[in-house]
PDB file of C-alpha atoms and ligand atoms in Angstrom:
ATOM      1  CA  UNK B 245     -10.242   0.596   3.651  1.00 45.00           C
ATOM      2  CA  UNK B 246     -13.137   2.126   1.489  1.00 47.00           C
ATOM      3  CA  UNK B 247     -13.855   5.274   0.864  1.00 46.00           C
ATOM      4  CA  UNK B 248     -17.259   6.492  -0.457  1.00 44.00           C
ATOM      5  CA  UNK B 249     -18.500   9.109  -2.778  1.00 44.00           C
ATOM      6  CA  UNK B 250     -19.733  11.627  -0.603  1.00 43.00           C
ATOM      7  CA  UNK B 251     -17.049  12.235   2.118  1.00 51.00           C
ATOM      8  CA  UNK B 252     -14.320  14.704   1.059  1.00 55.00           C
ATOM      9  CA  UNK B 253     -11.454  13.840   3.343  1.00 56.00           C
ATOM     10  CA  UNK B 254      -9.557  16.625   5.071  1.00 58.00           C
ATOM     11  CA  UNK B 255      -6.387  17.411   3.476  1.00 57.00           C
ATOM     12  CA  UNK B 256      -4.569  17.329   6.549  1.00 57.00           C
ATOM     13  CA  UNK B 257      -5.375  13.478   7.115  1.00 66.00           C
ATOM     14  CA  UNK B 258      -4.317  12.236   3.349  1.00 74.00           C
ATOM     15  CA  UNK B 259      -1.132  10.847   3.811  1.00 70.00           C
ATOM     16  CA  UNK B 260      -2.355   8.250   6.835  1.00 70.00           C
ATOM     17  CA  UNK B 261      -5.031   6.954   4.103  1.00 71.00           C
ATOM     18  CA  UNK B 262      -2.640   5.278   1.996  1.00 77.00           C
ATOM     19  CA  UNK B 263      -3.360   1.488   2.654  1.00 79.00           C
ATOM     20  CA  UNK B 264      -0.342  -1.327   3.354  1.00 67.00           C
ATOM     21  CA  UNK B 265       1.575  -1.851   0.841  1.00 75.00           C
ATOM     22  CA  UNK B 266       1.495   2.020  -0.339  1.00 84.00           C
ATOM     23  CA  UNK B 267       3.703   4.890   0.326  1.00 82.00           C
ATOM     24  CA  UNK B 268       1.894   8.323  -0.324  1.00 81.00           C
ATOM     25  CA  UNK B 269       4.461  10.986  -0.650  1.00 89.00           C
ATOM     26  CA  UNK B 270       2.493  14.327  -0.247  1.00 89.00           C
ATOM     27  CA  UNK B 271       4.313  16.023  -2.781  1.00 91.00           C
ATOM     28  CA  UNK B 272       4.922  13.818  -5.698  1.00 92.00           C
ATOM     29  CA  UNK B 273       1.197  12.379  -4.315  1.00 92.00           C
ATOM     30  CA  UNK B 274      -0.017  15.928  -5.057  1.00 94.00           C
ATOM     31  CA  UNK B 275       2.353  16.726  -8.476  1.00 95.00           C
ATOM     32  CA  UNK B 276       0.973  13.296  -9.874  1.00 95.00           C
ATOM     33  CA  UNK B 277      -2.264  13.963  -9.387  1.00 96.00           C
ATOM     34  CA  UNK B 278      -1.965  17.580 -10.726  1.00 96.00           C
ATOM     35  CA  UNK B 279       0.101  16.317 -13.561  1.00 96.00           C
ATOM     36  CA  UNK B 280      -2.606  13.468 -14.864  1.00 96.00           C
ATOM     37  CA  UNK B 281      -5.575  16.217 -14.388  1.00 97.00           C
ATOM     38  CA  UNK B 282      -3.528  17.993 -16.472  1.00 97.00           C
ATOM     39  CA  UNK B 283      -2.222  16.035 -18.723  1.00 97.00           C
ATOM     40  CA  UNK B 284      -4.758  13.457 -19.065  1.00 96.00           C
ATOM     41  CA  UNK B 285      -6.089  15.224 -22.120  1.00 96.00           C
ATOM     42  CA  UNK B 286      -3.143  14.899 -24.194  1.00 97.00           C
ATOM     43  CA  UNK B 287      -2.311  11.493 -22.956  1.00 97.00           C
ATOM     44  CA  UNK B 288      -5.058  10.234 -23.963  1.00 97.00           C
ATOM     45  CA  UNK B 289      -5.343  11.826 -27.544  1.00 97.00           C
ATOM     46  CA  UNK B 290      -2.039   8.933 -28.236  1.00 98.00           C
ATOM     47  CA  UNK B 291      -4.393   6.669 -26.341  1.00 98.00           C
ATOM     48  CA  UNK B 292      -7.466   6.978 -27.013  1.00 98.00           C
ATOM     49  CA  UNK B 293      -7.839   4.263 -30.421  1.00 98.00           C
ATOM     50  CA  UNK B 294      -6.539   1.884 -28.590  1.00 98.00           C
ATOM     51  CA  UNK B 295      -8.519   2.309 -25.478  1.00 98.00           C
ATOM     52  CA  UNK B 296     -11.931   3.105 -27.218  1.00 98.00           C
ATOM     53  CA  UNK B 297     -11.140  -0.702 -29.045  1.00 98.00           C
ATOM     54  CA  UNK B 298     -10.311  -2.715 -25.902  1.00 98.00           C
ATOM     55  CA  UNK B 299     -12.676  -0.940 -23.916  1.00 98.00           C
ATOM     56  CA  UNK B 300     -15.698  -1.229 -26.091  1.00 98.00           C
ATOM     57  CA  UNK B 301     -18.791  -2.313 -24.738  1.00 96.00           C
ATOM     58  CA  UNK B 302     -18.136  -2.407 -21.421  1.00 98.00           C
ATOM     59  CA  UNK B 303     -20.800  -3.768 -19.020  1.00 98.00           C
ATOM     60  CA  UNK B 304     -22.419  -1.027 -16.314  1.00 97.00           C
ATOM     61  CA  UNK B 305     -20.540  -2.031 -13.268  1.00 98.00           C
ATOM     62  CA  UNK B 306     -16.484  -2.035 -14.058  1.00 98.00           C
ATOM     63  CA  UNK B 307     -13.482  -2.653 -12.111  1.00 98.00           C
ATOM     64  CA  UNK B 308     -10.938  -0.531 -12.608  1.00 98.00           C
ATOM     65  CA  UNK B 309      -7.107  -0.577 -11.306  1.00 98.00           C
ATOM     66  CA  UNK B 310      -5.323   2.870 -10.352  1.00 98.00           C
ATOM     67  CA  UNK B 311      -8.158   5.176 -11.571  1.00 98.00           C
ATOM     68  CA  UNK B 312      -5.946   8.162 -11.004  1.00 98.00           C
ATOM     69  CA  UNK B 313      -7.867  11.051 -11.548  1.00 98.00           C
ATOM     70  CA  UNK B 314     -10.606   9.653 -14.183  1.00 98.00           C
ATOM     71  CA  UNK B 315      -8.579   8.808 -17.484  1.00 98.00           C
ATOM     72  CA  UNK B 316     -11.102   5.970 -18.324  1.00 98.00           C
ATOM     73  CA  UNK B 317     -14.684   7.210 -16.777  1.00 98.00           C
ATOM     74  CA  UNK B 318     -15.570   8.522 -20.636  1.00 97.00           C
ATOM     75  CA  UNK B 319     -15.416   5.007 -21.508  1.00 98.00           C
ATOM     76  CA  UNK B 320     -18.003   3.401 -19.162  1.00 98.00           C
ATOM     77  CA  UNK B 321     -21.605   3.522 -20.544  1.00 95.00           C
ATOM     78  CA  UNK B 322     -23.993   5.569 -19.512  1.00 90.00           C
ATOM     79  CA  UNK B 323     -25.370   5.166 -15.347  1.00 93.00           C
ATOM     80  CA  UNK B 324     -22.381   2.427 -14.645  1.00 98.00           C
ATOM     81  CA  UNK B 325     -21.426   1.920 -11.316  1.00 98.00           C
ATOM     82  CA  UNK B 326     -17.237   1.574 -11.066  1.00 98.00           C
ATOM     83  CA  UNK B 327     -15.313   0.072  -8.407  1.00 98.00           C
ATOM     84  CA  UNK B 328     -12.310   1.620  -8.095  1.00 98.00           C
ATOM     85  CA  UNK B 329      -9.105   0.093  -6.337  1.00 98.00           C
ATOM     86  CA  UNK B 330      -6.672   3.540  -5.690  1.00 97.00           C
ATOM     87  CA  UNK B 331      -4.287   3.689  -3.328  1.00 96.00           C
ATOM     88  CA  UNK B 332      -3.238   7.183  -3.582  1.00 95.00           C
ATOM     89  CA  UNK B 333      -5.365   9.349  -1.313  1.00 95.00           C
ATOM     90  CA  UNK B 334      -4.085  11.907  -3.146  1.00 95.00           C
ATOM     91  CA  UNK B 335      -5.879  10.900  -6.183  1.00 96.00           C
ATOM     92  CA  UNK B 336      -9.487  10.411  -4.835  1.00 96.00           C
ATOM     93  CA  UNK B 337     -11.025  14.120  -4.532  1.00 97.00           C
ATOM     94  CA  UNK B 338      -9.860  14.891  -8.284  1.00 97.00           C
ATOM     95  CA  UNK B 339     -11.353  11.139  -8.988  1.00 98.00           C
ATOM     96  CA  UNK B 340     -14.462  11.712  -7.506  1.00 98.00           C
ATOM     97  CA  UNK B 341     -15.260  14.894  -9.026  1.00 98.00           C
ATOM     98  CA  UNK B 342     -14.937  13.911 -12.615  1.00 98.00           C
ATOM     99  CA  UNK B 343     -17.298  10.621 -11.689  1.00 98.00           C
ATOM    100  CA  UNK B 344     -19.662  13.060 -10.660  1.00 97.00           C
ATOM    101  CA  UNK B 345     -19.286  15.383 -13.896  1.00 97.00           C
ATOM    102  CA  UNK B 346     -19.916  12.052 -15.605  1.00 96.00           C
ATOM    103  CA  UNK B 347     -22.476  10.616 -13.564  1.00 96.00           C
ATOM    104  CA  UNK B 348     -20.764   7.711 -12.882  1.00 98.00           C
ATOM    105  CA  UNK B 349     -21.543   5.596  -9.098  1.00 98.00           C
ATOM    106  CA  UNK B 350     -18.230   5.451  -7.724  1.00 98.00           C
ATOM    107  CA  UNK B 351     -16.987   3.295  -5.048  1.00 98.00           C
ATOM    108  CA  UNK B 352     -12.957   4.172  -3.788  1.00 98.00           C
ATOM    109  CA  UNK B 353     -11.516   0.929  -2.461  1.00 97.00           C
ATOM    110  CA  UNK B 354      -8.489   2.519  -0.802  1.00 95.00           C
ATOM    111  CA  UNK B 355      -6.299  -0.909  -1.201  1.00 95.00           C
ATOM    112  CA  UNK B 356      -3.417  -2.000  -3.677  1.00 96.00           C
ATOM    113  CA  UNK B 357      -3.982  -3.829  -6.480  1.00 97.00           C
ATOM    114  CA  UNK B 358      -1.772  -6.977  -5.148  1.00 95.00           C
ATOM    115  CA  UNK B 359      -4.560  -7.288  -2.398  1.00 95.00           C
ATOM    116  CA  UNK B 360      -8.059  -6.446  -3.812  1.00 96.00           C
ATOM    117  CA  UNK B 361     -10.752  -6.612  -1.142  1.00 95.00           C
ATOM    118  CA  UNK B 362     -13.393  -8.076  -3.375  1.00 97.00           C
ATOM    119  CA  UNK B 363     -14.843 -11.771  -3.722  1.00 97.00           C
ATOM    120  CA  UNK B 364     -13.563 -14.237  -5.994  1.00 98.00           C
ATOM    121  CA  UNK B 365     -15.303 -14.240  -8.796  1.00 98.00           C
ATOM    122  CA  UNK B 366     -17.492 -11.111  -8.295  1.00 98.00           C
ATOM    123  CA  UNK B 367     -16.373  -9.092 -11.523  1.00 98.00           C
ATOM    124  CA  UNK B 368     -17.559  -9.088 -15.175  1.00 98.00           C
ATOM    125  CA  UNK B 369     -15.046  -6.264 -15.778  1.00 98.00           C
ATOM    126  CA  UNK B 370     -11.824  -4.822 -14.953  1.00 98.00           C
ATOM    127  CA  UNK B 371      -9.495  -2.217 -16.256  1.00 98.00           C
ATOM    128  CA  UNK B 372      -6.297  -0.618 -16.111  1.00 98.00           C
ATOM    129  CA  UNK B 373      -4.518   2.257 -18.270  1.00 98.00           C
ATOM    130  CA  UNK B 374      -0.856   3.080 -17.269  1.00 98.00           C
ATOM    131  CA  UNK B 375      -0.974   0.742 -13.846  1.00 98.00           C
ATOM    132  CA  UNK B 376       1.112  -2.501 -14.620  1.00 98.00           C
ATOM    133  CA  UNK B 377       4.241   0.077 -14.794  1.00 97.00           C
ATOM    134  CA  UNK B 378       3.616   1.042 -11.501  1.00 96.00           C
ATOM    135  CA  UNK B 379       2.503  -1.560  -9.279  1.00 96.00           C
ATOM    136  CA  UNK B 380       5.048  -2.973  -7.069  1.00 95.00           C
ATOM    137  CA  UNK B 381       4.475  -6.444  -8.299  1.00 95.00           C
ATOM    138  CA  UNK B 382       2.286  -6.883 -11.433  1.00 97.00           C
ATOM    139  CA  UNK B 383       2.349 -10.667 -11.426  1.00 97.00           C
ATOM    140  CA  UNK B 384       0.376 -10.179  -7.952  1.00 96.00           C
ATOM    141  CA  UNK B 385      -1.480  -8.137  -9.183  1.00 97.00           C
ATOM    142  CA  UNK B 386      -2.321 -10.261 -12.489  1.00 98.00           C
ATOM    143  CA  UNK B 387      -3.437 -12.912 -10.187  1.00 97.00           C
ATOM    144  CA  UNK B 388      -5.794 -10.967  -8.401  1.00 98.00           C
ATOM    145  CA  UNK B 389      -7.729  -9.571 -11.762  1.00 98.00           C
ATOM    146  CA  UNK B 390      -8.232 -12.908 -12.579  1.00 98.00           C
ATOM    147  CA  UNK B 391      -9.516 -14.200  -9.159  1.00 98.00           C
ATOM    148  CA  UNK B 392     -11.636 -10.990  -8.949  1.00 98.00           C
ATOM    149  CA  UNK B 393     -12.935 -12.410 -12.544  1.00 98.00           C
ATOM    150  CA  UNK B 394     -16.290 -14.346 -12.612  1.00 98.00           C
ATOM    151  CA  UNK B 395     -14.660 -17.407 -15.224  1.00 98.00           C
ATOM    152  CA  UNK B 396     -15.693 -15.562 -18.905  1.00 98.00           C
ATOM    153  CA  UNK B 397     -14.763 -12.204 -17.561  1.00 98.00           C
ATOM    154  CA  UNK B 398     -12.645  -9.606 -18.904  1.00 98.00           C
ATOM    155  CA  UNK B 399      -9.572  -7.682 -18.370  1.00 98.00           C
ATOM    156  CA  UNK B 400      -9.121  -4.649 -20.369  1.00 98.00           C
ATOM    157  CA  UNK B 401      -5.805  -3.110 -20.472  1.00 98.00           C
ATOM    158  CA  UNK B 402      -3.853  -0.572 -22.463  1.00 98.00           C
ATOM    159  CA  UNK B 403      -0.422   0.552 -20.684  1.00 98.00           C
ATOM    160  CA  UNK B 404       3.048   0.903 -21.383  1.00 98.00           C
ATOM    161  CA  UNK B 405       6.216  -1.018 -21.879  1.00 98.00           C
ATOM    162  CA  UNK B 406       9.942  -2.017 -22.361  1.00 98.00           C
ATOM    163  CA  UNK B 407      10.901  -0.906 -25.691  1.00 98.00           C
ATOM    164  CA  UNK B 408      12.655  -3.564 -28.318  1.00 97.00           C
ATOM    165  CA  UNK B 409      16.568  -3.806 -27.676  1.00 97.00           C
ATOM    166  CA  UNK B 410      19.001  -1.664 -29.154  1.00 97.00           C
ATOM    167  CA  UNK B 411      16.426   0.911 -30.661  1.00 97.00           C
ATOM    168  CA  UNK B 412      16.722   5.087 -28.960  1.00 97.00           C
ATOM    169  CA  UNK B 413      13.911   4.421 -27.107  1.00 98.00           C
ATOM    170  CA  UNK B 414      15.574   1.120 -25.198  1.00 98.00           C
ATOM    171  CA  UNK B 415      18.526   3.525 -24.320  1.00 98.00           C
ATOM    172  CA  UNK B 416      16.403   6.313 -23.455  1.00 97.00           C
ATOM    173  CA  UNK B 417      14.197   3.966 -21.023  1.00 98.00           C
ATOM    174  CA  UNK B 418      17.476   2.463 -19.400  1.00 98.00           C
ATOM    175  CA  UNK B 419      19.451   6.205 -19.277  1.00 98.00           C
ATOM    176  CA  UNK B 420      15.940   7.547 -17.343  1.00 97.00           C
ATOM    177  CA  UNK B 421      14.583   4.581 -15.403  1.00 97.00           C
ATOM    178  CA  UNK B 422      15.874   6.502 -11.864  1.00 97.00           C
ATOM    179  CA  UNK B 423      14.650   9.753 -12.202  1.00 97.00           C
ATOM    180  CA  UNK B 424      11.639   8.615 -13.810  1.00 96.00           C
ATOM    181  CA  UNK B 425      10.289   6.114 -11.136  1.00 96.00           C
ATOM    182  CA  UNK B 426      11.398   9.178  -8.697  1.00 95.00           C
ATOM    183  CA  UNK B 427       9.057  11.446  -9.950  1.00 95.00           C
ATOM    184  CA  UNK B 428       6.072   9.226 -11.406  1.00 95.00           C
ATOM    185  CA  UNK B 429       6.565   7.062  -7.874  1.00 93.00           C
ATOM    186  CA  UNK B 430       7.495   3.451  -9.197  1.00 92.00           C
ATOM    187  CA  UNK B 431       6.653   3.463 -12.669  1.00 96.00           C
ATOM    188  CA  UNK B 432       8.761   1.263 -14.540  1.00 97.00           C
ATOM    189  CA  UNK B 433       9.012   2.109 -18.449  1.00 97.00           C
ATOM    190  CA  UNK B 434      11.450  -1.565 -18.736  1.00 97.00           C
ATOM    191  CA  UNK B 435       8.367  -4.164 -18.154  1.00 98.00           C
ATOM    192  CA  UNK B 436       7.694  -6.739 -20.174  1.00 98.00           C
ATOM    193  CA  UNK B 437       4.108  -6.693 -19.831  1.00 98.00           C
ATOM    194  CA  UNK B 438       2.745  -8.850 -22.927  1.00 98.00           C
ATOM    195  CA  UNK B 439       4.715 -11.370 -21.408  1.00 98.00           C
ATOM    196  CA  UNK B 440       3.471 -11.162 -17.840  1.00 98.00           C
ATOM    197  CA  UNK B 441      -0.036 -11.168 -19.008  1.00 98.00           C
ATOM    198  CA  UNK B 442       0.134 -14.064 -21.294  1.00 98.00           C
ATOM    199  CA  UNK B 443       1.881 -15.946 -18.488  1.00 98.00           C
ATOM    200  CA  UNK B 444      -0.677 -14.931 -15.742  1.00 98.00           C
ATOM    201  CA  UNK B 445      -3.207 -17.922 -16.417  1.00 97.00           C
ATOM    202  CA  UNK B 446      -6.022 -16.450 -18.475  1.00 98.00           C
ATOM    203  CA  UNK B 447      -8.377 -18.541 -20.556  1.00 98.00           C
ATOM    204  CA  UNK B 448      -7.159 -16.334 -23.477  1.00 98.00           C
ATOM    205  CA  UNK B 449      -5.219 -13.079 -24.018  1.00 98.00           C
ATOM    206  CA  UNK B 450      -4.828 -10.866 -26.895  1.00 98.00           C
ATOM    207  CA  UNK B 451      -2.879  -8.249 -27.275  1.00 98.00           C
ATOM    208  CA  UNK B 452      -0.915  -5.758 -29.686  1.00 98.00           C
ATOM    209  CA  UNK B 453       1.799  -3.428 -29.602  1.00 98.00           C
ATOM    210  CA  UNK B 454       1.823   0.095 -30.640  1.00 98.00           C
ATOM    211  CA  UNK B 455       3.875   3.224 -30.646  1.00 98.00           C
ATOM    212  CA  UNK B 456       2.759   6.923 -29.741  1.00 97.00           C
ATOM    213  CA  UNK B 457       5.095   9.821 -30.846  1.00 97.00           C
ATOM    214  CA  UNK B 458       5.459  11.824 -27.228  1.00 96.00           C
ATOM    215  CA  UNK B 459       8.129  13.965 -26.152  1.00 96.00           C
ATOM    216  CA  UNK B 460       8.379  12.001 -23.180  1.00 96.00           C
ATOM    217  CA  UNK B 461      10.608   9.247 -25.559  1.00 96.00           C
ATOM    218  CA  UNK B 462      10.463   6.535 -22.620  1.00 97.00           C
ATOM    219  CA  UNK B 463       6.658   6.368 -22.854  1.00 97.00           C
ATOM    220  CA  UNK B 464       6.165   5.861 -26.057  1.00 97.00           C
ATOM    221  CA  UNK B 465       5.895   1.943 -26.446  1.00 98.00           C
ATOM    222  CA  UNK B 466       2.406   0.633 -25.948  1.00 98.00           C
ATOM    223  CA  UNK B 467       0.180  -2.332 -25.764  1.00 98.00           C
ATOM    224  CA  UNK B 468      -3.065  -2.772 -25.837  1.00 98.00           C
ATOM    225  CA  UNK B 469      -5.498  -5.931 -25.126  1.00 98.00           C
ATOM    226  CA  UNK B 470      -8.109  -7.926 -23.578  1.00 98.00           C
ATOM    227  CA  UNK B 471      -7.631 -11.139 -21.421  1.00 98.00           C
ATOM    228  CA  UNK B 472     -10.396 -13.512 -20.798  1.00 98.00           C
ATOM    229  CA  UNK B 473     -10.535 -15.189 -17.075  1.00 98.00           C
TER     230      UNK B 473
HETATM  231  C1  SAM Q 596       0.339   6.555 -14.020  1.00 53.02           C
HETATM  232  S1  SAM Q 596      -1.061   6.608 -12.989  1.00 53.02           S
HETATM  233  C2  SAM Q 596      -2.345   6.188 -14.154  1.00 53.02           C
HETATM  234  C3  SAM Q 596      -3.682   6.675 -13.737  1.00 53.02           C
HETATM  235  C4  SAM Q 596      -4.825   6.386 -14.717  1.00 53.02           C
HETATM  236  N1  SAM Q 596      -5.096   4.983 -14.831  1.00 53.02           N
HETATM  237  C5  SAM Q 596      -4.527   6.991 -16.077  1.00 53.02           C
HETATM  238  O1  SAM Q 596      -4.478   6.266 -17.074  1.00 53.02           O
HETATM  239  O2  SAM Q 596      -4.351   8.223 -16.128  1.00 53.02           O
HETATM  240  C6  SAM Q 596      -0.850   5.114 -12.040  1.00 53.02           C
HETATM  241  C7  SAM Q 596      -1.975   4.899 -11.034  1.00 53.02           C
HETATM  242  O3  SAM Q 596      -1.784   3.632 -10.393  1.00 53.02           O
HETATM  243  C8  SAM Q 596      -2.002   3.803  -9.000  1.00 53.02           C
HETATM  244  N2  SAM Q 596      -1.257   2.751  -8.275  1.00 53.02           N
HETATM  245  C9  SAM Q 596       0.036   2.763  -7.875  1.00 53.02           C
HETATM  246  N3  SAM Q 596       0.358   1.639  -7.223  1.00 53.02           N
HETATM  247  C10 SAM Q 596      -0.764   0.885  -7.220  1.00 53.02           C
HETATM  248  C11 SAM Q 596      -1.077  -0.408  -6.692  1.00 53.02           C
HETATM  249  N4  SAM Q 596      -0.163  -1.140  -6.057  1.00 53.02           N
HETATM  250  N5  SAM Q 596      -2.328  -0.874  -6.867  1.00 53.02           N
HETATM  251  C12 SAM Q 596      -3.271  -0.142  -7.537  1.00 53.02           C
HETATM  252  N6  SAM Q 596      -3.027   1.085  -8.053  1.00 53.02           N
HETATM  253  C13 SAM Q 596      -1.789   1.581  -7.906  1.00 53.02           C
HETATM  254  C14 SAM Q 596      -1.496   5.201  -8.706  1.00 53.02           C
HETATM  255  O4  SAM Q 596      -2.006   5.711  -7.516  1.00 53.02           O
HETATM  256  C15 SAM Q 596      -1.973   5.950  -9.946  1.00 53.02           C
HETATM  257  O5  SAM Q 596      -3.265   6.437  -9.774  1.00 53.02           O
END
């Protein structure tokens, strides 16, 4: 299912949006989407070296996994066109507002990211910040950047991940991982993403760990990288 630019969908009809695979809860839909708007500003102050590295020089039409509410849109040049695959109805009004304060073409592909509607091959670019945690299966997922990918393409990512073994932020990530997923629906701060991506298949991958200094201890352990299809 697609949705375009230009149709606001009544509130009323949200929850039936959510594609296959996707369970929109109207309330956490609604505090998540709230809470990025809100939060996206500080979030992305940790983030933003990282992401302004791995998502320099982006070409003018981008890919980009669980857009949320916008996160990334500062970091597409000037005019580009992005495709974006979001499940969560609940996310696209905020979503396509800031695209329009940007003057960015948007396209909402209303799909999961384990099932991307789009050709093989049809993609210079695609991105993701904070998705990989929150997908119900990133190696699926993985797969489908990379078929998406015209061979020489790139994947941009910068999310967040299990912490080293016996360090406070291991513990903290294993004490919270119920509640957490509960409220930020499925994300997962225990995955072993460097791994996954170097295992998915890509040409090449490279990638580095960092740490922000949050309150929200779980989230602090980062990576950030490019893979090339
Ligand atoms: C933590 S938010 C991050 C949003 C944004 N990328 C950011 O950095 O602020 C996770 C996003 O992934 C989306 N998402 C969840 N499951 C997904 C799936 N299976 N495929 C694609 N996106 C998904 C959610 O709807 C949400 O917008």
């Amino acid at each position: 299912m697609t949705t375009s630019t230009t149709r606001p969908v009544p509130k009323t009809t949200l929850r039936r949006l959510a594609p296959v695979g996707f369970k929109a809860h109207p309330a956490r839909g609604r505090f998540n989407s709230t809470f990025f708007w809100g939060m996206g500003g500080y979030i992305n102050w940790h983030m933003h070296k990282s992401k302004a590295k791995v998502y320099a020089d982006l070409p003018s039409s981008v890919v980009e996994l669980g857009s949320g509410v916008g996160a990334n849109l500062r970091y597409l040049p000037a005019g580009a066109r992005l495709t974006a695959i979001e499940p969560n109805p609940y996310m696209h009004a905020r979503l396509r507002r800031a695209a329009r304060r940007r003057r960015v073409d948007l396209e909402i592909r209303s799909v999961v990211g384990e099932r991307i509607d789009l050709p093989d091959a049809s993609a210079e670019a695609v991105i993701s910040s904070l998705v990989l945690c929150t997908v119900t299966d990133p190696a699926a997922v993985l797969a489908e950047i990379r078929r998406i990918l015209r061979p020489g393409g790139r994947f941009s990512f910068a999310e967040h991940v299990v912490a080293k073994p016996r360090t406070p932020t291991r513990w903290s990530q294993r004490i919270l991982r119920r509640p957490w997923a509960w409220v930020f629906e499925g994300c997962s701060c225990e995955r072993d993403l460097t791994s996954l991506v170097r295992s998915a298949g890509f040409t090449s991958v490279d990638v580095y760990p960092y740490r922000i200094h949050s309150p929200f201890v779980p989230f602090n352990t980062h990576i950030a990288g490019t893979a090339i299809a």
